[in-house]
Short mmCIF file of C-alpha atoms in Angstrom, two decimals:
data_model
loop_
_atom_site.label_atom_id
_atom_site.label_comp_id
_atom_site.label_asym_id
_atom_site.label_seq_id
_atom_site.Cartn_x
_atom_site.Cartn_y
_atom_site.Cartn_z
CA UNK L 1 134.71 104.23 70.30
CA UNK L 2 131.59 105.38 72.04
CA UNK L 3 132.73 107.28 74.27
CA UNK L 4 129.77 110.27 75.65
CA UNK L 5 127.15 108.86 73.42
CA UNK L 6 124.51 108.51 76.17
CA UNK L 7 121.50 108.09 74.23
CA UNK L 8 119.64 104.86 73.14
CA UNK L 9 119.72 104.45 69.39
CA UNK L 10 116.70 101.92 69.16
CA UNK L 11 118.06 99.98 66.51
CA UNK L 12 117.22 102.39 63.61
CA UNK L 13 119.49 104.80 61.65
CA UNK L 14 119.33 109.00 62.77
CA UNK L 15 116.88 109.86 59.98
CA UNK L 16 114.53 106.55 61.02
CA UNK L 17 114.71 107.51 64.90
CA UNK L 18 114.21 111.18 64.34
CA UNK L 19 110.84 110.30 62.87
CA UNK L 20 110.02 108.05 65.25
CA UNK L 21 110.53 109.69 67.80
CA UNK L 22 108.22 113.18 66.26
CA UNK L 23 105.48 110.66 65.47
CA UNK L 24 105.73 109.51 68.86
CA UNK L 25 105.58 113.12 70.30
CA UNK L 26 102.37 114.00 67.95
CA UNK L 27 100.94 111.12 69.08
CA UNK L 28 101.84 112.17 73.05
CA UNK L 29 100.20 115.44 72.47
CA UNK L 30 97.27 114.87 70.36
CA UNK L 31 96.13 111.52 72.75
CA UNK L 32 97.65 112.74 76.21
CA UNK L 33 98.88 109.12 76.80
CA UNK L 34 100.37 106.53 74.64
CA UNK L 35 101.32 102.77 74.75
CA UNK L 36 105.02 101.63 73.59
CA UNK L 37 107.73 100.02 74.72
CA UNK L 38 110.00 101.75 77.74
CA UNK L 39 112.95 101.81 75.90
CA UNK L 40 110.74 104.21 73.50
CA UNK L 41 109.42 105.84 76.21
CA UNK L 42 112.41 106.94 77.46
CA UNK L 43 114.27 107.73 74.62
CA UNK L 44 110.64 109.94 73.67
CA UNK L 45 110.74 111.28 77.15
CA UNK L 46 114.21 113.18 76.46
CA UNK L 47 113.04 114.29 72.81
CA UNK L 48 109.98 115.42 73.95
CA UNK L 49 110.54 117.33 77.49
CA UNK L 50 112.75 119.84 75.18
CA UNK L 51 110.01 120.69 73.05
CA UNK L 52 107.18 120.39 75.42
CA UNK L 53 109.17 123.21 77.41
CA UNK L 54 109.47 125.44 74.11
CA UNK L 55 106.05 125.74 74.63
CA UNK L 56 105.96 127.85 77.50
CA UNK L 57 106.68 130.94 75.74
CA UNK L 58 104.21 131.71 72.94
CA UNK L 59 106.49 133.75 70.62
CA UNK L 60 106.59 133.03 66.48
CA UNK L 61 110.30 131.87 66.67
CA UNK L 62 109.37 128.97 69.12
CA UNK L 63 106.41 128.18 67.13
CA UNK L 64 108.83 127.59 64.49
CA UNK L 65 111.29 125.92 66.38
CA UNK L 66 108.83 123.08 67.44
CA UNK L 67 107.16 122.97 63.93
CA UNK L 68 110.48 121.98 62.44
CA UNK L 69 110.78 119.33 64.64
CA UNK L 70 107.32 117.94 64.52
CA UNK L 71 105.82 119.20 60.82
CA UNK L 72 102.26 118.79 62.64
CA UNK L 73 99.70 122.24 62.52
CA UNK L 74 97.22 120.51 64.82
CA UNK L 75 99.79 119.32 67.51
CA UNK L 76 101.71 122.50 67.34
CA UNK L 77 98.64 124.18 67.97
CA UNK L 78 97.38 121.90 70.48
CA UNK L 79 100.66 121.77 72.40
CA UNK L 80 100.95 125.65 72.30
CA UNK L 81 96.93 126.47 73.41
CA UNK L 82 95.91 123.84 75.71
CA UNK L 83 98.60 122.01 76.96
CA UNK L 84 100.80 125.35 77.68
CA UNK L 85 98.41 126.95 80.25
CA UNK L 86 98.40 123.70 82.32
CA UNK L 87 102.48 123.52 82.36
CA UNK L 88 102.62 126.84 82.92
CA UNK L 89 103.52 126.66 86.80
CA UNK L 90 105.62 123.61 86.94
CA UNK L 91 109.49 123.49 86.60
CA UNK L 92 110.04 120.04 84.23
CA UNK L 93 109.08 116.58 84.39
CA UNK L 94 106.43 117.03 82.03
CA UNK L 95 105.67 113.34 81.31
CA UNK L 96 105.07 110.10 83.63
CA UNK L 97 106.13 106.42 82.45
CA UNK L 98 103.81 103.88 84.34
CA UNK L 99 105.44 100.38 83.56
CA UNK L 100 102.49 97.72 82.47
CA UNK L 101 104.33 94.80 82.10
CA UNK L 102 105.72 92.24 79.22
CA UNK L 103 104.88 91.85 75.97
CA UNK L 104 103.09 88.81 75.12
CA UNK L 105 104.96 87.78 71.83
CA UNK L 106 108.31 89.22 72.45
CA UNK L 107 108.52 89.28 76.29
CA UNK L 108 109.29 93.61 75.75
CA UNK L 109 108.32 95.53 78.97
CA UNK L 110 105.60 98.04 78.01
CA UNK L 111 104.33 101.18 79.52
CA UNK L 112 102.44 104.07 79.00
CA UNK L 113 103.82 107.52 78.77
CA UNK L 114 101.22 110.42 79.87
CA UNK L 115 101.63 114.07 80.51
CA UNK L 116 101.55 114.33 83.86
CA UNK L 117 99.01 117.30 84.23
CA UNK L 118 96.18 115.01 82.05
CA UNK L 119 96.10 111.98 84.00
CA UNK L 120 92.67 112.62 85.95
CA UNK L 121 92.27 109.64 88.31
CA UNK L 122 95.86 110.52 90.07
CA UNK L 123 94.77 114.30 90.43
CA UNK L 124 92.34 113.10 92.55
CA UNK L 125 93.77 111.19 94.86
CA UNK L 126 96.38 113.83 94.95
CA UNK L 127 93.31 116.00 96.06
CA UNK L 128 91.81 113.28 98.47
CA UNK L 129 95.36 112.75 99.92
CA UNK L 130 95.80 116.55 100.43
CA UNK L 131 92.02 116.60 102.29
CA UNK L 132 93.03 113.57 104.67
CA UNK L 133 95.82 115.38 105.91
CA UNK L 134 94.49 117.50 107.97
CA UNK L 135 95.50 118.20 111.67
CA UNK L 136 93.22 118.11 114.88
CA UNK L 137 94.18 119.39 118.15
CA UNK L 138 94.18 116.82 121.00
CA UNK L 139 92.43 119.73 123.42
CA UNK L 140 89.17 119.51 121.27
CA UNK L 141 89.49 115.65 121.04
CA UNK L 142 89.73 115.07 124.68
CA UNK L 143 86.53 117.73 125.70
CA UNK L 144 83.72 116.38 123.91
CA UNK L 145 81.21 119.18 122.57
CA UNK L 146 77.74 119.27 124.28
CA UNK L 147 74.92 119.44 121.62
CA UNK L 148 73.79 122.97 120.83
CA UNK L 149 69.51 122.97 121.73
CA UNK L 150 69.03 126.32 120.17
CA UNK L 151 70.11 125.25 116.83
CA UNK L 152 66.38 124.53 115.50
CA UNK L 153 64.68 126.83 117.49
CA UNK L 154 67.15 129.71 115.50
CA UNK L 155 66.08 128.14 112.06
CA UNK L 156 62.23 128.64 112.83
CA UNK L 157 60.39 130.91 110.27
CA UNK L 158 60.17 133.94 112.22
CA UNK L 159 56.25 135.32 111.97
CA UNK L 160 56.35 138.52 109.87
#
């Protein structure tokens, strides 16, 4: 029976999927974004979210913790310097899965999988977005402002 096993297995033994799935992860946080399938991407997203959140607090024991799952010095360092001080402030959802389409030779849908606080073209038009939004109040709309004449004359060089 299968009853409660709600994870996918991708076809591979424990010991196969286990290192899949902490190559996958190095790969995540050394590159920032990485191409696979979405079944892989969301079987990565709920192995890495775990460790990714380890990473908030900098103590030796969680160091260790994510070094036995990953055996990788520069990622482990990577994920607990850089990567750390930008996920600082935010609750979860550490990673974003942007579907790309089928496969070519197998017909598999593809994605990429990011973390979300690297991807650089949607931080800006979060940014624009946030600037757009502004309100104006219909009183200034409807009385339009007469031009101000002493404007120049107030930016003359005064004589010294």
């Amino acid at each position: 029976m299968r009853h409660n096993k709600n994870f996918n297995h991708l076809s591979r033994k424990k010991a196969h999927r286990d290192a899949l799935l902490a190559n996958m992860t190095i790969s995540l946080i050394l590159h920032k974004r990485i191409f696979t399938t979405l079944a892989k991407a969301k079987a990565l997203r709920m192995y890495a979210e775990p460790i990714i959140n380890r990473a908030k607090d900098d103590t030796m024991a969680s160091r260790r913790v994510v070094f036995s799952y990953l055996q990788n010095k520069e990622a482990v360092k990577e994920l607990f310097g850089d990567i750390a001080q930008k996920i600082a402030e935010r609750p979860g959802g550490y990673t974003r899965i942007l579907k790309t389409g089928n496969r070519l030779g197998d017909n598999a849908k593809t994605c990429f999988i990011e973390l979300v606080d690297y991807n650089e073209a949607m931080l800006k038009d979060k940014a624009a977005t946030k600037a757009k939004t502004t309100r104006r109040s219909r009183k200034k709309a409807a009385a339009p402002e007469a031009p101000v004449a002493e404007a120049p004359a107030a930016e003359a060089p005064a004589a010294e």
